[in-house]
Short mmCIF file of C-alpha atoms in Angstrom, two decimals:
data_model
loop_
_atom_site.label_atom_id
_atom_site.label_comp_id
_atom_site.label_asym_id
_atom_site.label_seq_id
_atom_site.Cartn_x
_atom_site.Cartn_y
_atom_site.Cartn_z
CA UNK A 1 0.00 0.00 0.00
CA UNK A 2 3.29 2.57 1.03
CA UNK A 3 4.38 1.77 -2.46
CA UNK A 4 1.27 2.32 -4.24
CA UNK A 5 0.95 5.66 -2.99
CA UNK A 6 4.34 6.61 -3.18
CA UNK A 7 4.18 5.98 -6.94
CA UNK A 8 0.75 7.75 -7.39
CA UNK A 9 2.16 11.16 -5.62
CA UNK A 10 5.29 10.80 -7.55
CA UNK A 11 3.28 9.99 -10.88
CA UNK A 12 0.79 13.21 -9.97
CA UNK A 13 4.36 15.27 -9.34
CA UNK A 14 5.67 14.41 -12.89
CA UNK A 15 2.51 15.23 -14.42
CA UNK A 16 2.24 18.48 -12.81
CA UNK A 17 5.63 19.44 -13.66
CA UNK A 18 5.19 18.49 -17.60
CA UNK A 19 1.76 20.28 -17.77
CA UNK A 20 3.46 23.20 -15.75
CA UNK A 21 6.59 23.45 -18.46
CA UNK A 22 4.25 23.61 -21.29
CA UNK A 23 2.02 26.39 -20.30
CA UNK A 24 3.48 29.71 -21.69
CA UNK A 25 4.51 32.80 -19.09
CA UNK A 26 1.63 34.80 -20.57
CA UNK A 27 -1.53 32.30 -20.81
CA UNK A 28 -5.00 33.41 -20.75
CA UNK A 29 -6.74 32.73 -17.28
CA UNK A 30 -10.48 32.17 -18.78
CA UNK A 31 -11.75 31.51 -21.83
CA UNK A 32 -15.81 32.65 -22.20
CA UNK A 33 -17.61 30.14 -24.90
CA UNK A 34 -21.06 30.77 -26.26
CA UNK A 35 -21.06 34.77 -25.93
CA UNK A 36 -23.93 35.78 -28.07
CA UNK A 37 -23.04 38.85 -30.70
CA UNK A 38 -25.25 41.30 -29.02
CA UNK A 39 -23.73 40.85 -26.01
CA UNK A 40 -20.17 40.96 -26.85
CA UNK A 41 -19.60 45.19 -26.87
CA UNK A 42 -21.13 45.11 -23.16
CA UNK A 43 -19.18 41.39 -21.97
CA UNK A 44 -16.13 42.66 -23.07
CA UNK A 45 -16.50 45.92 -21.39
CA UNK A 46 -17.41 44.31 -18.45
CA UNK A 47 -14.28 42.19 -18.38
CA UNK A 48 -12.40 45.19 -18.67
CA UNK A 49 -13.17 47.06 -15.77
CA UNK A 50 -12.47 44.03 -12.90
CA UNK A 51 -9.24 43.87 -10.96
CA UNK A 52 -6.34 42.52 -12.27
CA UNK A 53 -7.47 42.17 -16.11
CA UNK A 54 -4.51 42.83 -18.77
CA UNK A 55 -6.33 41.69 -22.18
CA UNK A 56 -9.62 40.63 -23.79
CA UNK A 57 -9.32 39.17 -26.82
CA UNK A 58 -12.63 37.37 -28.66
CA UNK A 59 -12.89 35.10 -31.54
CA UNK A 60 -16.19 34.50 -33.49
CA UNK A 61 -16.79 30.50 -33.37
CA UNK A 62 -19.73 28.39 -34.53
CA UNK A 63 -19.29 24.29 -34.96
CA UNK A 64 -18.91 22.32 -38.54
CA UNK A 65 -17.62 19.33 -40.14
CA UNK A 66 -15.61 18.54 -43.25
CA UNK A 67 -17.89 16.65 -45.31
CA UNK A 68 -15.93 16.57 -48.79
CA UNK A 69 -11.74 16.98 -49.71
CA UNK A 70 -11.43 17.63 -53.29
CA UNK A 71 -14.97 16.69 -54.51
CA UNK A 72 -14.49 13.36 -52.40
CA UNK A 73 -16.06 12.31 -49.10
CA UNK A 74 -14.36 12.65 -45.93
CA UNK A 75 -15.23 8.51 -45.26
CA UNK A 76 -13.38 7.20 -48.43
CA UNK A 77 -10.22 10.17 -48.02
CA UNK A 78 -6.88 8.13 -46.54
CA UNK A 79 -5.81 10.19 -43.66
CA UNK A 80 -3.23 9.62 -41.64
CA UNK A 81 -3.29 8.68 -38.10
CA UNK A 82 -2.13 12.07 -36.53
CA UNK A 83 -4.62 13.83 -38.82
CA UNK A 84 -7.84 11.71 -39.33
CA UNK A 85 -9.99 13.35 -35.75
CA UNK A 86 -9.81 16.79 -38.55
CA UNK A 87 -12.45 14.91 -40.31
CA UNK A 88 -14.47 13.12 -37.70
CA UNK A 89 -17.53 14.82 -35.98
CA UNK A 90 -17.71 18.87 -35.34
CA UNK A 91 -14.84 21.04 -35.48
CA UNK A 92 -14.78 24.59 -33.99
CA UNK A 93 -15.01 26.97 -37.24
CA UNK A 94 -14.17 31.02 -37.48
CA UNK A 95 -13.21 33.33 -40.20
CA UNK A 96 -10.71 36.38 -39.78
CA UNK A 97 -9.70 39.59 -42.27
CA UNK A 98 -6.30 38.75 -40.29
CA UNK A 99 -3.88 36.46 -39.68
CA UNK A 100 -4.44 34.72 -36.08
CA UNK A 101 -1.79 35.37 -33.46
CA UNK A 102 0.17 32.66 -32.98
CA UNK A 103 -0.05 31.33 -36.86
CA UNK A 104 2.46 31.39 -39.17
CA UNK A 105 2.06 31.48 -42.64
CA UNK A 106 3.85 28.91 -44.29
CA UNK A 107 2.39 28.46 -47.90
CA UNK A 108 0.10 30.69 -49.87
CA UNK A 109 -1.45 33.70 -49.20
CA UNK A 110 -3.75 35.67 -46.69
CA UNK A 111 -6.96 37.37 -48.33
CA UNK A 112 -7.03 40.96 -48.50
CA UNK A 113 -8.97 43.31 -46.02
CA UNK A 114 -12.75 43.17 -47.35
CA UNK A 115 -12.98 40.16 -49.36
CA UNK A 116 -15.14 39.43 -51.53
CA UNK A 117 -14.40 37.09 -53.57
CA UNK A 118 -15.21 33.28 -53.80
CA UNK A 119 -15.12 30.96 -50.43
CA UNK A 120 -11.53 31.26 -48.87
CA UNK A 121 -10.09 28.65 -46.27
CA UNK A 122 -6.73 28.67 -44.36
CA UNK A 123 -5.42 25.07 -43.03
CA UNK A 124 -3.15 24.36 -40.52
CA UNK A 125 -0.17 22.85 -42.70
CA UNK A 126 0.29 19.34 -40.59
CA UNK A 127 -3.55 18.48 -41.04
CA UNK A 128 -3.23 19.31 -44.69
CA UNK A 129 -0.37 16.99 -44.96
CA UNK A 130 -2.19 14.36 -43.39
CA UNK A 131 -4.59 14.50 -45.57
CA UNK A 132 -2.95 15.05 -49.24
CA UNK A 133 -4.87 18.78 -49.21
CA UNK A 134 -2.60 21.52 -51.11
CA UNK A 135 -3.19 25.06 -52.44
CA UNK A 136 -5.95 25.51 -54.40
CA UNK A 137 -7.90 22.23 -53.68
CA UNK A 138 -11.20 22.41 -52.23
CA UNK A 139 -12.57 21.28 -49.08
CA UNK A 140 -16.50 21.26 -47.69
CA UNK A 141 -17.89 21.72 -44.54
CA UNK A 142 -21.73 21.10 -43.40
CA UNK A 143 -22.87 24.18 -41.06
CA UNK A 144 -26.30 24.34 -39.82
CA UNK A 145 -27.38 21.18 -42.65
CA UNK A 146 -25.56 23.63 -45.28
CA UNK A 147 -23.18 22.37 -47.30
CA UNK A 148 -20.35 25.26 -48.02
CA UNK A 149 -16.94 24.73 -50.50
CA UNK A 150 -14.13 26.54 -50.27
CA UNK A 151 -10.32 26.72 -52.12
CA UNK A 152 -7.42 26.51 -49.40
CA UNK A 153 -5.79 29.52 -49.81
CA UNK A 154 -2.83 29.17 -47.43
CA UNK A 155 -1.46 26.86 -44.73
CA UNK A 156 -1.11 28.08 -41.33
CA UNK A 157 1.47 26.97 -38.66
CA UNK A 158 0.22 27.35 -35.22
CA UNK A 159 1.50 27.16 -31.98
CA UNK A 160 -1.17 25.59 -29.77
CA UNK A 161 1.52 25.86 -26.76
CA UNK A 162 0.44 29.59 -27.08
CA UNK A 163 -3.43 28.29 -25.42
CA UNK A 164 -4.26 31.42 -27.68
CA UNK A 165 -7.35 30.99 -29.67
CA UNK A 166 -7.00 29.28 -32.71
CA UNK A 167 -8.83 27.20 -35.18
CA UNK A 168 -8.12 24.20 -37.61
CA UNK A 169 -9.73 26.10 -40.30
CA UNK A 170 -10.44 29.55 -40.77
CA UNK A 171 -12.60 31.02 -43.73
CA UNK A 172 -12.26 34.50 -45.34
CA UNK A 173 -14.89 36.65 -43.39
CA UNK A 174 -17.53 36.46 -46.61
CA UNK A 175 -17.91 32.70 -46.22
CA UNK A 176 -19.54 32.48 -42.83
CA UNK A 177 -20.20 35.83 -41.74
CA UNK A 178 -23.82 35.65 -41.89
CA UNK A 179 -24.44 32.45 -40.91
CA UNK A 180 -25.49 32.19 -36.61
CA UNK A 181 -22.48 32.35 -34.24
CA UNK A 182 -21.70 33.59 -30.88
CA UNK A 183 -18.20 33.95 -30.14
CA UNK A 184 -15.14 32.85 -27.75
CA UNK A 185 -13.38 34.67 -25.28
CA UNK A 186 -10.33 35.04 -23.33
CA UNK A 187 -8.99 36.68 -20.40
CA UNK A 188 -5.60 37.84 -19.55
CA UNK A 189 -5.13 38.66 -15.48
CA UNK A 190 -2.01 39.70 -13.77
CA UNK A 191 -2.98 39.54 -10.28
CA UNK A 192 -6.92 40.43 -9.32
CA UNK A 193 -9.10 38.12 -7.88
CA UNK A 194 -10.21 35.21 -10.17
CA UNK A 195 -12.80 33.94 -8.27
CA UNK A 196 -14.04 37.31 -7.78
CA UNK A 197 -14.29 37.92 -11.31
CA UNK A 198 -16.09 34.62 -12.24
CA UNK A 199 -18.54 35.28 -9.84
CA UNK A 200 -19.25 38.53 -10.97
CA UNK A 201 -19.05 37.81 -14.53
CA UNK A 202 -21.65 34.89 -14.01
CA UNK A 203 -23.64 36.51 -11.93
CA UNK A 204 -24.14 39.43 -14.78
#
């Protein structure tokens, strides 16, 4: 029994120290899901004034699957291991006029301010290798029981270390704009009272 729990607090130590390592000096304390468009001017604002809060940053989101890669469905694409859960059940979704923080553009190139041109869709770069997807290809994705295409337009490196919002696919700002969303959010605190400020923030 001595040994068995010697091992488990030495296990729970070495996990704690790896997950510890990874997470980056500047990391967001919350992240807000499900903040309906209305109320994102006010939510934000209110964020802003408690104790302690350095940075609001939001991200609109709604939920999708890929459905089709090049004309093909997702069920009868190879993938490989490390990139087949891209294609399997809903995916978080956003579009941006910018490049995310914490992406890097590797191949292609970003859309310009106010596009309006046909569907665009970056990729992160090791999910399009996994699955044989290059520039200029077209991938679907069912939103709401809508089918929408798109050409990949660039590949995006991202550092998910960062625990900064970013997605597996992000569509020029004309492709999903107007379908229903609400948005994520996150929270930057140095010092302040997190409790506090979930309580508050729930309570509101």
């Amino acid at each position: 029994g001595l040994t068995l729990f010697v091992t488990l607090a030495l296990t729970d130590q070495t996990m704690s120290r790896e997950l510890r390592s990874g997470i980056p000096e500047k990391a967001p304390a919350f992240f807000f899901l499900d903040v309906r468009n209305p109320e994102l001017p006010a939510f934000k604002e209110a964020l802003l004034k408690q104790d302690g809060v350095t940075g609001v940053n939001s991200s609109p989101m709604m939920r999708g699957r890929m459905v089709k890669i090049k004309g093909i469905e997702v069920a009868k694409v190879s993938a490989a291991p490390d990139s087949r859960w891209a294609t399997q059940g809903d995916r978080g979704l956003t579009y941006a006029d910018t490049l995310p923080e914490g992406s890097q553009l590797v191949a292609g190139e970003w859309w310009p301010a106010n596009y309006e041109g046909p569907p665009l869709v970056s990729l992160v770069d090791e999910i399009a290798e996994g699955l044989d997807i290059k520039i200029g290809d077209e991938i679907s994705v069912n939103v709401l029981g809508r089918e929408i295409s798109a050409k990949v337009a660039n590949l995006r490196q991202v550092n998910w270390r960062s625990l900064g919002i970013n997605f597996v696919m992000v569509f020029s700002p004309n492709t999903l704009k107007s379908a229903p969303h609400s948005h994520i959010v996150t929270v930057e605190m140095n010092g302040g009272d997190e409790a506090k400020l979930l309580n508050e923030i729930s309570g509101a």
